[in-house]
Amino acid sequence: MKRGSRRVASQRANEAESRKSSRKSGGGGKGHEGRSTFAKWVRRLFLWGALAALVGAIFIGVAVGFAARSIPSYYQLRATQNAQTILVRARDGTEIVELGPSYGEWLESDEIPDSMKNAMVAVEDRRFHSHFGVDPIGLARAVYVWATGNDRLQATSTITQQLARNVFLNNNRSLDRKAREAILAMALEWKFSKEQILELYLNKVYFGGGAYGIDSASRNFFSHPATDLSTAEAAIIAGLVKAPSRYSPTADVDAAVGRARVVLMLMEQQGYITPAEANVDVDSVKLKKSKSENSVRYFTDWALPQLDILLPETFEPIEVWTTIDVGMQQAATASIKSNTPGGAQGALVSLDRDGAILAMVGGTDYVETNYNRATNAMRQPGSAWKLFVYLAALEAGYTPEDKVVDTPVTIDGWSPRNSSGRNAGEINMRTAFAYSINTVAAQLGNEVGFGTVASMARRFGITTSISTYPSMVLGSSEVRLIDMTRAFAAVSAKGVSVEPYGITKVVTSDGETIYRHEKPRASKLVADYVAAGMTDMLQTAVNTGTGKAAQIGRPVAGKTGTTSSNKDGYFVGFSSGITTGVWMGRDDNKAVSGLQGGRAPAQAFAAYMRYAVKDRPVEEFDTELQLPEWQLEPDDEYFFGDPDDYYFIDEQGNLIEPGRREQQPGEQPFPVEGEQLPGEALRPQQGQGTRNEGGQAASDDFLERATGQRLPQEPPPPPMPRTIRPADTRRE
């Protein structure tokens, strides 16, 4: 009994000790349960992540599989070009520029120099031979750099990804595009071998200057095929892929050489070349000499966008034959460069008599700035605008010999002044135009109407906004140089409209002509006598007026223009069927010291035109004024018939024959030659003849009114109040 009692007591003591230990530990059951819950969640997350990864892998695998099935075959990709090639020719067939992609000879993998392959792999994708289209290590490194620094996330693309982007996608930076790029890259790796991928890449990647593929790049930059590339040349080409425009050897030799040295260093680090080969003298590489003539790109930038309207949709290579004359283009470029003041820009447009553009220069250097000031810039033409003022006056009945008065004048609160600060008094219109008298232009504009002047400018092809404030007669409205040149060309064409054009025909690679220029229907803008009178005054402006610097040893007609503070200088003129306009000024519209239309622009015009017309016959201008019948006074008409047929009819309808009576004392005679009547709009009539010696059926006052020799003097209506826009004071 005692032994059993001790056993029971021992069991009870153990249970009590166990409960005591449990209380000291704070509830061991709950701690064990907590650890189990955490481990359970970890296991669940792992399982969910693995399941998600499996689903993602399946999805990617399916996507890659579908992409691989849709990707064209290797040979189809070889035959695919990315864009259209456009070869631009001058009017004589000379090749002046090739735009769009230039594809050289396709090189098989074994024809491509190893140095070229190694250079490209070293600089663009060092793990190219080991990854599956996407480089996980490179991606992880990019994420790490982004997470530990301030730079934005930049994941470099593998060669396979770049090939996928170049062939199938665009260059936007969206996540959707990057995802599709990765899928296509893996599909390419699935479908093609590494050698095929690298071959496709090296024959299709863009290297700048329109060159696609290493053979085109080698020919463009080094004048030989890519099969002959040296290690240094391969390094230069490989370095272009990162930024073709920045590292192009034709644009920045120093940048290209510096980038090539980086490529050689990477090739050495990765074991492709020895240290001795890495130290090759890149500066000794002979680059293909770039053409000094780049200004023709101003013309092609203006002309080629018109193909979208002129041609049906086509993607095959085409040849575009243009109106450009190579010699004239070079002469135009030289004249602008040599005559434009320092710090300023210059532009020139030259048209043949049918509107064909012979030369176009939009700035002093296309590489420096490709903004075309000949076709896009809107600047004030200054007194060159007076062309439209005097055209309107001629159409209204004035002639170059008419008397006008250079005197101070105020129109609606605006008081123009002449550049000389003086007034010449009574002069004829020809002189006023030749010396660019501002007060006369203001009076003429006010008389014919500022709206009439604006309408004349519109009629002659001005497409920009035109002000109708009084100051508009001095060129306050901004215009394009090509429009002003077109207007002067219409005067040269005896008042017939001229439409500038630059493309004569377009031919496909197989010789089919898909576009040919057709002469547009011309319209008569002004009568012959108006164009003749205008040409008369334009010729005088060059012979004796403000445009003397434009003389070239043969007849020239033209007009200068200078705006206030010498901000713009203009000269537009024509000779031997060629019309040329020149503008100079600063892009920021600041003043240019000494710039006047009669100096640098006129000198540039003359330098160019001496070359442009050298092979053309000298042409005298037609300045004979054959006035229409409505502009002839009755007394002038008298000389075209028999004096015996001249008669009057009185108010009762009775015939009054000449010679019926003598002049009575106190009667006023007819106006004599050279007499200037108040308010008379037309020139004084010459040879008015002797007065009627017979009886006079009507009073002198009636006859003068009936024949238009004297208009009734009525007080003008009071001017309507209007807001006056401050006007620039023109120098010319």
XYZ file of C-alpha atoms in Angstrom:
732
model
C 0.000 0.000 0.000
C 2.839 2.408 0.816
C 4.562 1.766 -2.554
C 1.367 2.530 -4.451
C 0.768 5.630 -2.458
C 4.211 6.915 -3.283
C 3.648 6.311 -7.031
C 0.386 8.264 -6.954
C 1.968 11.079 -4.995
C 4.840 11.235 -7.471
C 2.450 11.525 -10.430
C 0.543 14.300 -8.746
C 3.774 16.175 -7.992
C 4.865 15.928 -11.632
C 1.511 17.264 -12.836
C 1.722 20.156 -10.378
C 5.260 20.984 -11.568
C 4.122 20.876 -15.154
C 1.267 23.295 -14.492
C 3.669 25.574 -12.627
C 6.132 25.644 -15.507
C 3.315 26.332 -17.923
C 2.212 29.333 -15.888
C 5.801 30.673 -15.728
C 6.206 30.469 -19.499
C 3.101 32.641 -20.092
C 1.141 30.097 -22.063
C 3.478 28.062 -24.277
C 0.545 26.712 -26.288
C -0.343 30.109 -27.654
C 3.319 30.861 -28.684
C 3.532 27.636 -30.582
C 0.253 28.439 -32.275
C 1.580 31.933 -33.323
C 4.686 30.465 -34.834
C 2.601 27.990 -36.765
C 0.332 30.761 -38.175
C 3.299 32.809 -39.467
C 4.865 29.790 -41.110
C 1.512 28.956 -42.624
C 1.237 32.421 -44.259
C 4.782 32.213 -45.547
C 4.020 28.890 -47.116
C 0.812 30.277 -48.637
C 2.580 33.314 -50.099
C 5.268 31.092 -51.538
C 2.670 28.824 -53.075
C 0.663 31.760 -54.438
C 3.816 33.380 -55.846
C 4.879 30.112 -57.426
C 1.411 29.667 -58.867
C 1.390 33.244 -60.201
C 4.849 32.764 -61.672
C 3.702 29.532 -63.285
C 0.610 31.228 -64.729
C 2.756 34.157 -65.916
C 5.276 31.812 -67.473
C 2.495 29.938 -69.225
C 1.005 33.220 -70.447
C 4.392 34.483 -71.661
C 5.122 31.141 -73.263
C 1.813 31.188 -75.098
C 2.342 34.820 -76.146
C 5.846 34.076 -77.356
C 4.593 31.040 -79.220
C 1.861 32.997 -80.970
C 4.323 35.808 -81.743
C 6.829 33.358 -83.166
C 4.172 31.899 -85.439
C 3.201 35.382 -86.709
C 6.757 36.611 -87.293
C 7.727 36.527 -90.991
C 10.379 34.123 -92.099
C 14.034 35.021 -92.101
C 14.044 35.574 -95.857
C 10.928 37.734 -95.689
C 12.565 39.939 -93.058
C 15.616 40.275 -95.266
C 13.516 41.594 -98.128
C 11.550 44.065 -95.999
C 12.474 47.750 -96.116
C 11.417 50.111 -93.372
C 10.522 53.170 -95.429
C 10.554 54.822 -98.836
C 13.732 56.041 -100.535
C 13.514 59.351 -102.400
C 16.222 60.407 -104.838
C 16.023 64.105 -105.668
C 17.417 65.341 -108.974
C 18.064 68.829 -110.316
C 16.494 70.087 -113.533
C 19.378 68.648 -115.578
C 19.146 65.228 -113.912
C 22.039 65.758 -111.503
C 21.553 63.902 -108.218
C 21.407 66.520 -105.490
C 20.280 64.565 -102.421
C 18.944 61.158 -101.411
C 16.426 61.115 -98.620
C 14.801 58.374 -96.652
C 16.524 55.103 -95.848
C 19.619 54.175 -97.802
C 20.214 50.418 -97.901
C 23.593 49.115 -98.974
C 24.393 45.589 -100.070
C 23.020 42.838 -97.832
C 25.909 41.083 -96.133
C 25.685 37.461 -95.041
C 26.901 36.650 -91.550
C 30.189 35.224 -92.818
C 30.772 38.359 -94.956
C 30.557 40.718 -91.998
C 33.990 41.387 -90.439
C 34.378 39.899 -86.959
C 35.565 43.277 -85.707
C 32.175 44.745 -86.668
C 30.221 41.982 -84.924
C 32.379 42.168 -81.804
C 32.223 45.959 -81.639
C 28.433 45.935 -81.804
C 28.053 43.198 -79.165
C 30.590 44.870 -76.858
C 28.866 48.258 -76.841
C 25.190 47.283 -77.195
C 24.682 43.842 -75.598
C 27.627 42.138 -73.864
C 25.516 39.095 -72.866
C 24.014 38.699 -76.351
C 25.272 35.136 -76.771
C 23.879 33.935 -73.417
C 20.445 35.519 -72.891
C 17.086 34.473 -74.382
C 16.170 37.828 -75.928
C 15.758 39.717 -72.668
C 18.704 40.212 -70.309
C 17.520 39.532 -66.706
C 20.889 40.504 -65.259
C 20.901 43.817 -67.074
C 17.301 44.458 -66.040
C 18.036 43.651 -62.378
C 21.061 45.936 -62.442
C 18.961 48.762 -63.895
C 16.354 48.322 -61.155
C 19.086 48.345 -58.483
C 20.612 51.541 -59.853
C 17.180 53.147 -59.922
C 16.330 52.025 -56.363
C 19.619 53.206 -54.867
C 20.034 56.452 -56.811
C 18.162 59.438 -58.136
C 18.155 58.432 -61.780
C 14.938 57.275 -63.419
C 14.558 53.638 -64.358
C 16.438 52.928 -67.586
C 16.514 49.342 -68.784
C 18.876 48.923 -71.715
C 17.509 46.951 -74.630
C 19.295 43.915 -75.962
C 20.259 43.615 -79.628
C 17.283 41.299 -80.115
C 14.919 43.823 -78.521
C 16.297 46.595 -80.724
C 15.759 44.418 -83.791
C 12.160 43.753 -82.716
C 11.556 47.469 -82.191
C 13.115 48.489 -85.516
C 11.226 45.884 -87.529
C 7.838 45.658 -85.807
C 7.299 48.570 -83.381
C 7.784 52.302 -82.916
C 10.063 54.246 -80.585
C 7.637 55.435 -77.914
C 8.543 54.726 -74.291
C 5.265 53.278 -73.013
C 5.223 50.172 -70.815
C 2.922 48.477 -73.299
C 5.482 48.933 -76.078
C 8.295 47.628 -73.840
C 6.248 44.547 -72.953
C 5.489 43.785 -76.594
C 9.126 44.394 -77.451
C 10.193 41.795 -74.866
C 7.679 39.239 -76.176
C 8.806 39.773 -79.773
C 12.464 39.556 -78.768
C 11.929 36.173 -77.123
C 9.944 35.060 -80.178
C 12.852 36.048 -82.420
C 15.250 34.073 -80.223
C 12.875 31.105 -80.388
C 12.586 31.243 -84.176
C 16.076 32.307 -85.327
C 19.664 31.541 -84.398
C 21.976 34.097 -82.799
C 23.888 34.416 -86.093
C 20.696 35.173 -88.010
C 19.558 37.732 -85.433
C 22.907 39.532 -85.501
C 22.940 39.459 -89.300
C 19.445 40.961 -89.486
C 20.360 43.583 -86.921
C 23.585 44.715 -88.594
C 21.860 44.980 -91.972
C 18.810 46.888 -90.695
C 19.812 49.112 -87.782
C 19.860 52.884 -88.385
C 23.243 54.607 -88.271
C 22.235 58.175 -89.118
C 22.374 60.202 -92.300
C 19.652 58.023 -93.816
C 21.941 54.954 -93.682
C 20.321 51.667 -92.702
C 22.729 48.771 -92.267
C 26.499 48.671 -91.917
C 27.175 48.588 -95.651
C 25.244 51.797 -96.273
C 26.912 53.426 -93.264
C 30.360 52.364 -94.433
C 29.780 53.747 -97.916
C 28.323 57.003 -96.570
C 31.043 57.649 -94.021
C 34.138 55.934 -95.457
C 33.395 55.549 -99.191
C 33.912 51.772 -99.244
C 31.795 48.642 -98.576
C 31.447 47.227 -95.078
C 33.424 44.107 -96.021
C 36.560 46.299 -95.880
C 35.920 47.849 -92.476
C 38.920 48.218 -90.192
C 38.692 47.856 -86.416
C 38.715 51.636 -85.913
C 36.046 52.153 -88.567
C 33.923 49.379 -87.038
C 34.208 51.130 -83.670
C 32.994 54.409 -85.179
C 29.968 52.722 -86.787
C 29.110 50.743 -83.650
C 29.226 53.916 -81.613
C 26.563 55.556 -83.771
C 23.652 53.362 -82.675
C 23.255 55.076 -79.311
C 22.673 58.521 -80.864
C 23.097 58.666 -84.655
C 22.655 62.424 -84.946
C 24.994 63.245 -82.046
C 27.847 60.925 -82.965
C 27.653 61.175 -86.759
C 31.160 61.789 -88.154
C 29.707 64.090 -90.796
C 28.147 66.314 -88.146
C 30.691 66.167 -85.290
C 33.983 64.396 -85.938
C 35.249 64.889 -82.380
C 32.122 63.336 -80.880
C 32.339 60.379 -83.256
C 36.025 59.755 -82.431
C 35.405 60.039 -78.694
C 32.564 57.537 -78.852
C 34.715 55.159 -80.939
C 37.385 55.160 -78.226
C 34.736 54.058 -75.703
C 33.801 51.166 -77.993
C 37.450 50.082 -78.340
C 37.876 50.162 -74.547
C 34.820 47.908 -74.077
C 36.104 45.524 -76.742
C 39.396 45.231 -74.892
C 37.696 44.679 -71.516
C 35.570 41.882 -72.968
C 38.533 40.233 -74.653
C 37.667 40.877 -78.284
C 40.854 42.809 -79.062
C 44.303 43.193 -77.557
C 45.488 46.360 -75.783
C 47.589 47.181 -78.850
C 44.523 47.007 -81.095
C 42.567 49.119 -78.629
C 45.149 51.890 -78.975
C 44.525 52.280 -82.709
C 44.654 55.881 -83.912
C 41.015 56.658 -84.599
C 41.916 60.175 -85.753
C 43.726 58.702 -88.740
C 40.510 57.223 -90.156
C 39.703 58.888 -93.468
C 36.136 60.093 -93.522
C 34.212 60.715 -96.710
C 34.226 64.408 -97.488
C 30.803 65.883 -96.906
C 29.346 68.131 -99.555
C 29.789 71.791 -98.720
C 26.438 72.420 -100.427
C 23.732 71.891 -97.834
C 21.398 74.785 -98.604
C 19.492 72.679 -101.146
C 17.849 70.987 -98.159
C 15.867 74.193 -97.622
C 14.322 73.557 -101.024
C 13.696 69.837 -100.503
C 12.111 70.526 -97.103
C 9.662 72.850 -98.887
C 9.026 70.778 -102.013
C 8.908 67.143 -100.901
C 5.953 67.419 -98.467
C 3.896 68.348 -101.535
C 4.280 64.744 -102.722
C 1.603 63.726 -100.213
C -0.868 65.711 -102.335
C 0.620 65.160 -105.780
C 1.098 61.373 -105.667
C -1.071 58.342 -105.067
C -0.044 56.252 -102.064
C 3.168 54.418 -102.871
C 6.004 52.900 -100.855
C 8.398 52.007 -103.627
C 11.583 54.037 -104.230
C 11.005 57.123 -106.374
C 13.038 59.750 -108.216
C 11.830 63.338 -107.901
C 12.904 65.673 -110.715
C 12.930 69.287 -109.588
C 13.355 72.774 -111.020
C 16.548 73.523 -109.105
C 19.546 74.658 -111.137
C 22.690 73.371 -109.417
C 24.893 76.253 -110.532
C 22.339 78.877 -109.549
C 21.815 77.206 -106.172
C 25.530 77.379 -105.476
C 25.665 80.996 -106.614
C 22.693 81.853 -104.394
C 24.306 80.178 -101.384
C 27.569 82.026 -101.955
C 25.838 85.387 -102.397
C 23.910 85.047 -99.130
C 26.930 83.859 -97.142
C 29.232 86.565 -98.456
C 26.831 89.524 -98.178
C 24.779 88.842 -95.039
C 25.956 91.028 -92.112
C 27.464 89.255 -89.119
C 24.929 87.958 -86.629
C 22.118 88.184 -89.190
C 20.403 85.656 -91.414
C 19.651 85.829 -95.117
C 17.234 84.197 -97.541
C 16.845 84.117 -101.312
C 14.210 82.840 -103.742
C 14.673 82.874 -107.503
C 11.873 82.144 -109.993
C 11.957 81.540 -113.712
C 9.346 83.303 -115.837
C 6.949 80.339 -115.522
C 7.278 80.102 -111.723
C 9.905 77.335 -111.631
C 12.123 77.757 -108.572
C 15.712 77.987 -109.784
C 17.325 78.521 -106.369
C 16.185 78.708 -102.761
C 18.251 79.567 -99.704
C 16.492 79.685 -96.356
C 19.447 80.676 -94.160
C 23.195 81.006 -93.991
C 23.744 77.386 -92.884
C 21.255 74.506 -92.976
C 23.198 72.387 -90.467
C 23.181 75.244 -87.979
C 19.491 75.994 -88.451
C 17.058 74.360 -90.856
C 14.364 77.024 -90.423
C 13.411 78.152 -93.926
C 13.206 81.936 -93.888
C 12.436 82.046 -97.601
C 9.092 80.265 -97.258
C 8.128 80.342 -93.561
C 9.414 83.582 -91.996
C 6.977 86.492 -91.957
C 8.786 89.827 -91.911
C 7.961 93.410 -92.846
C 8.968 94.243 -96.437
C 9.353 97.979 -95.896
C 9.122 100.061 -99.054
C 9.147 96.979 -101.285
C 5.427 96.951 -100.417
C 4.994 100.161 -102.412
C 4.755 97.908 -105.452
C 1.093 97.365 -104.589
C 0.448 101.036 -103.791
C 1.699 102.171 -107.184
C 0.003 99.302 -109.001
C -3.297 100.429 -107.506
C -2.548 104.033 -108.475
C -1.671 103.059 -112.060
C -4.852 101.041 -112.339
C -6.797 104.049 -111.035
C -5.493 106.203 -113.907
C -2.117 107.570 -112.862
C 0.911 107.344 -115.151
C 4.623 107.562 -114.283
C 4.798 111.160 -115.624
C 1.954 112.470 -113.479
C 2.838 115.273 -111.127
C 2.691 114.570 -107.408
C 3.745 116.700 -104.466
C 6.206 115.597 -101.817
C 4.946 117.576 -98.841
C 4.262 116.847 -95.177
C 0.964 115.050 -94.799
C -1.186 113.748 -91.959
C -3.751 110.995 -92.508
C -6.043 110.102 -89.609
C -3.442 111.330 -87.174
C -0.556 109.513 -88.852
C 2.267 111.639 -90.244
C 4.843 109.753 -92.306
C 8.214 111.276 -92.989
C 10.920 110.634 -95.531
C 14.231 109.038 -94.646
C 16.059 112.211 -95.700
C 13.903 114.353 -93.438
C 13.250 116.718 -96.367
C 10.504 117.251 -98.906
C 11.143 117.744 -102.619
C 7.936 119.526 -103.584
C 6.415 118.835 -106.993
C 7.891 115.767 -108.734
C 6.547 113.042 -110.994
C 5.475 109.585 -109.847
C 8.490 107.902 -111.412
C 10.860 109.960 -109.295
C 8.774 109.493 -106.159
C 8.908 105.719 -106.579
C 12.595 105.577 -107.527
C 13.609 107.498 -104.415
C 10.949 105.829 -102.269
C 9.231 109.021 -101.115
C 7.032 108.036 -98.191
C 4.717 111.052 -98.211
C 3.753 110.438 -101.844
C 3.019 106.748 -101.183
C 0.831 107.798 -98.246
C -1.115 110.273 -100.411
C -1.577 107.729 -103.202
C -2.756 105.061 -100.762
C -5.186 107.489 -99.193
C -6.546 108.521 -102.599
C -7.044 105.056 -104.089
C -8.031 103.545 -100.739
C -6.035 101.380 -98.361
C -8.486 98.546 -98.916
C -7.766 98.814 -102.646
C -4.039 98.468 -101.968
C -4.704 95.412 -99.802
C -6.856 93.892 -102.538
C -4.089 94.473 -105.075
C -1.626 92.654 -102.802
C -4.047 89.744 -102.447
C -4.486 89.668 -106.213
C -0.722 89.337 -106.674
C -0.376 86.418 -104.266
C 0.193 87.806 -100.761
C -1.253 85.163 -98.443
C -0.543 86.680 -95.017
C -2.741 89.042 -93.042
C -2.843 92.592 -94.448
C -3.555 95.692 -92.393
C -5.642 98.520 -93.830
C -4.316 101.217 -91.504
C -2.632 104.114 -93.309
C 0.852 102.904 -92.344
C 0.304 99.777 -94.446
C 1.477 101.693 -97.534
C 4.994 101.653 -96.099
C 5.103 97.884 -95.522
C 3.903 97.401 -91.955
C 2.169 94.100 -92.823
C 4.333 90.994 -92.514
C 4.860 88.893 -95.627
C 6.769 85.841 -96.815
C 9.699 86.327 -99.152
C 8.397 83.746 -101.630
C 5.085 85.627 -101.877
C 6.781 88.971 -102.547
C 8.995 87.358 -105.189
C 5.924 85.853 -106.816
C 4.273 89.272 -106.969
C 7.254 90.870 -108.701
C 7.411 87.896 -111.093
C 3.829 88.640 -112.135
C 4.836 92.212 -113.021
C 7.740 90.807 -115.034
C 5.209 88.584 -116.834
C 3.301 91.708 -117.939
C 0.609 91.340 -115.312
C -0.025 87.598 -115.686
C -0.170 85.448 -112.536
C 2.811 83.273 -111.658
C 2.587 80.157 -109.465
C 5.876 78.997 -107.871
C 6.567 75.272 -108.202
C 9.525 72.990 -107.582
C 8.678 69.484 -108.855
C 8.527 68.706 -112.573
C 7.977 64.936 -112.518
C 8.181 61.845 -110.306
C 9.456 58.507 -111.638
C 9.353 55.090 -109.960
C 12.293 52.696 -109.837
C 11.003 50.854 -112.902
C 10.811 54.056 -114.973
C 7.083 54.738 -114.718
C 6.165 58.438 -114.528
C 3.513 58.788 -111.834
C 3.398 62.604 -111.790
C 4.181 65.353 -114.279
C 3.780 69.074 -113.652
C 1.114 70.757 -115.714
C 1.166 74.476 -116.268
C -1.639 76.007 -114.204
C -4.191 78.243 -115.801
C -2.820 81.776 -115.678
C -4.992 84.789 -115.019
C -4.551 88.399 -116.029
C -4.002 90.394 -112.857
C -3.651 93.888 -114.320
C -3.785 95.399 -117.785
C -0.659 95.561 -119.923
C -0.314 99.321 -119.534
C -0.375 98.979 -115.725
C 2.392 96.356 -115.777
C 4.373 98.476 -118.262
C 4.085 101.574 -116.086
C 5.125 99.596 -113.015
C 8.116 98.102 -114.833
C 9.099 101.614 -115.938
C 9.227 102.815 -112.339
C 10.953 99.655 -111.076
C 13.663 100.072 -113.694
C 14.170 103.697 -112.705
C 14.554 102.656 -109.044
C 17.568 100.546 -110.060
C 19.017 102.945 -112.629
C 18.923 106.141 -110.583
C 17.132 105.449 -107.306
C 17.635 103.468 -104.113
C 18.454 100.202 -105.925
C 21.654 101.235 -107.729
C 23.612 98.432 -106.032
C 21.487 95.884 -107.922
C 22.811 96.904 -111.339
C 24.382 94.019 -113.311
C 25.180 95.541 -116.697
C 21.813 94.770 -118.299
C 18.245 95.991 -117.691
C 17.111 95.321 -114.124
C 13.850 96.356 -112.482
C 13.435 96.130 -108.725
C 12.642 97.736 -105.402
C 14.405 98.085 -102.081
C 12.827 97.923 -98.651
C 14.122 98.744 -95.176
C 12.144 98.759 -91.946
C 12.666 100.970 -88.911
C 15.877 100.580 -86.944
C 17.282 98.427 -89.767
C 15.480 95.271 -88.620
C 14.729 94.022 -92.134
C 16.373 94.571 -95.487
C 14.623 93.658 -98.754
C 15.403 93.696 -102.423
C 13.207 92.092 -105.061
C 13.759 92.490 -108.777
C 13.886 90.839 -112.191
C 15.987 90.692 -115.321
C 15.959 88.483 -118.438
C 12.966 86.504 -117.221
C 14.389 85.657 -113.758
C 12.836 87.203 -110.638
C 14.790 87.066 -107.379
C 13.923 88.179 -103.873
C 16.424 88.676 -101.039
C 15.729 89.265 -97.356
C 18.168 89.843 -94.502
C 17.677 90.366 -90.785
C 17.917 88.720 -87.379
C 15.648 85.915 -86.209
C 15.047 87.743 -82.926
C 13.944 90.857 -84.864
C 16.707 93.008 -83.380
C 18.264 95.831 -85.352
C 21.195 95.104 -87.656
C 23.668 97.943 -87.867
C 23.905 99.405 -91.363
C 21.332 97.040 -92.874
C 19.432 98.678 -95.716
C 17.630 97.130 -98.652
C 19.770 99.116 -101.066
C 23.003 97.732 -99.628
C 23.560 94.106 -98.575
C 20.323 92.650 -100.032
C 20.781 94.512 -103.329
C 24.433 93.453 -103.474
C 23.481 89.807 -102.848
C 20.861 90.108 -105.595
C 23.444 91.438 -108.037
C 26.048 88.798 -107.138
C 23.553 86.029 -107.772
C 21.901 87.504 -110.866
C 25.189 88.044 -112.676
C 25.577 84.273 -112.686
C 21.897 83.453 -113.173
C 21.441 85.471 -116.385
C 24.888 84.999 -117.911
C 23.638 82.487 -120.492
C 20.418 84.347 -121.264
C 19.938 87.033 -123.908
C 19.602 90.628 -122.805
C 15.930 91.622 -122.687
C 14.750 95.198 -122.835
C 11.672 96.002 -120.781
C 8.383 96.923 -122.377
C 7.553 100.256 -120.786
C 5.401 101.753 -123.562
C 2.087 102.885 -122.125
C -0.737 101.956 -124.479
C -3.500 103.622 -122.509
C -7.056 102.295 -122.878
C -9.697 104.398 -124.592
C -11.485 105.189 -121.351
C -8.357 106.901 -120.089
C -8.039 109.162 -123.150
C -9.542 112.664 -122.897
C -11.954 113.694 -125.693
C -9.416 116.261 -126.864
C -6.897 113.439 -127.266
C -9.390 111.424 -129.250
C -9.714 114.407 -131.567
C -6.275 113.697 -133.000
C -7.309 110.200 -134.082
C -9.954 111.535 -136.539
C -10.580 114.242 -139.106
C -10.841 117.674 -137.439
C -13.771 118.423 -139.736
C -15.688 115.584 -138.087
C -15.388 117.205 -134.656
C -18.658 118.771 -133.533
C -20.835 119.647 -130.530
C -24.527 119.076 -129.921
C -26.319 121.647 -127.839
C -28.870 120.913 -125.134
C -31.714 121.063 -127.693
C -30.011 118.461 -129.895
C -28.868 120.934 -132.554
C -25.604 120.254 -134.405
C -22.971 122.940 -133.826
C -20.204 122.752 -136.457
C -16.647 123.987 -135.912
C -15.674 127.490 -136.968
C -19.025 129.131 -136.351
C -17.781 132.008 -134.203
C -14.710 133.706 -132.811
C -13.596 133.590 -129.199
C -15.370 136.340 -127.357
C -13.526 138.723 -125.043
C -13.258 137.351 -121.545
C -13.748 133.721 -122.561
C -11.327 131.193 -121.049
C -9.340 129.042 -123.526
C -8.958 125.279 -123.258
C -6.143 124.092 -120.926
C -2.729 124.343 -122.572
C 0.022 121.729 -122.537
C 1.518 121.104 -119.124
C -1.208 122.870 -117.138
C -1.918 121.118 -113.845
C -5.519 121.460 -112.770
C -6.529 121.203 -109.104
C -7.739 117.765 -108.106
C -6.741 116.273 -111.470
C -5.970 112.541 -111.175
C -4.559 111.992 -114.645
C -1.414 113.401 -116.218
C -1.693 116.790 -117.983
C -2.842 116.250 -121.556
C -0.474 117.202 -124.316
C -1.451 119.121 -127.412
C -4.957 120.090 -126.424
C -5.300 121.881 -129.788
C -6.872 125.223 -130.623
C -10.229 126.138 -129.241
C -13.345 126.169 -131.400
C -13.424 129.315 -133.425
C -17.126 129.069 -134.167
C -20.018 129.475 -131.839
C -19.796 127.550 -128.559
C -22.869 125.565 -127.635
C -21.873 124.923 -124.025
C -19.971 126.875 -121.427
C -16.327 126.174 -120.682
C -17.253 124.935 -117.227
C -19.690 122.403 -118.705
C -17.151 121.169 -121.255
C -14.406 120.797 -118.670
C -16.711 118.748 -116.462
C -17.985 116.639 -119.369
C -14.521 115.823 -120.626
C -13.154 115.104 -117.150
C -10.615 117.923 -117.200
C -11.979 119.593 -114.103
C -13.830 117.904 -111.303
C -16.149 119.826 -109.006
C -14.420 120.765 -105.814
C -16.578 119.511 -102.998
C -15.497 119.583 -99.392
C -14.518 116.093 -98.269
C -16.637 114.452 -95.588
C -15.233 114.649 -92.062
C -13.037 111.623 -91.279
C -14.541 108.861 -89.191
C -12.828 108.361 -85.812
C -10.542 105.322 -85.818
C -7.870 103.872 -83.634
C -4.453 104.488 -85.160
C -1.859 101.761 -84.910
C 1.638 103.174 -84.272
C 3.559 102.862 -87.511
C 7.207 102.119 -88.041
C 9.133 104.894 -89.716
C 10.542 103.495 -92.898
C 13.973 104.405 -94.106
C 12.959 103.922 -97.712
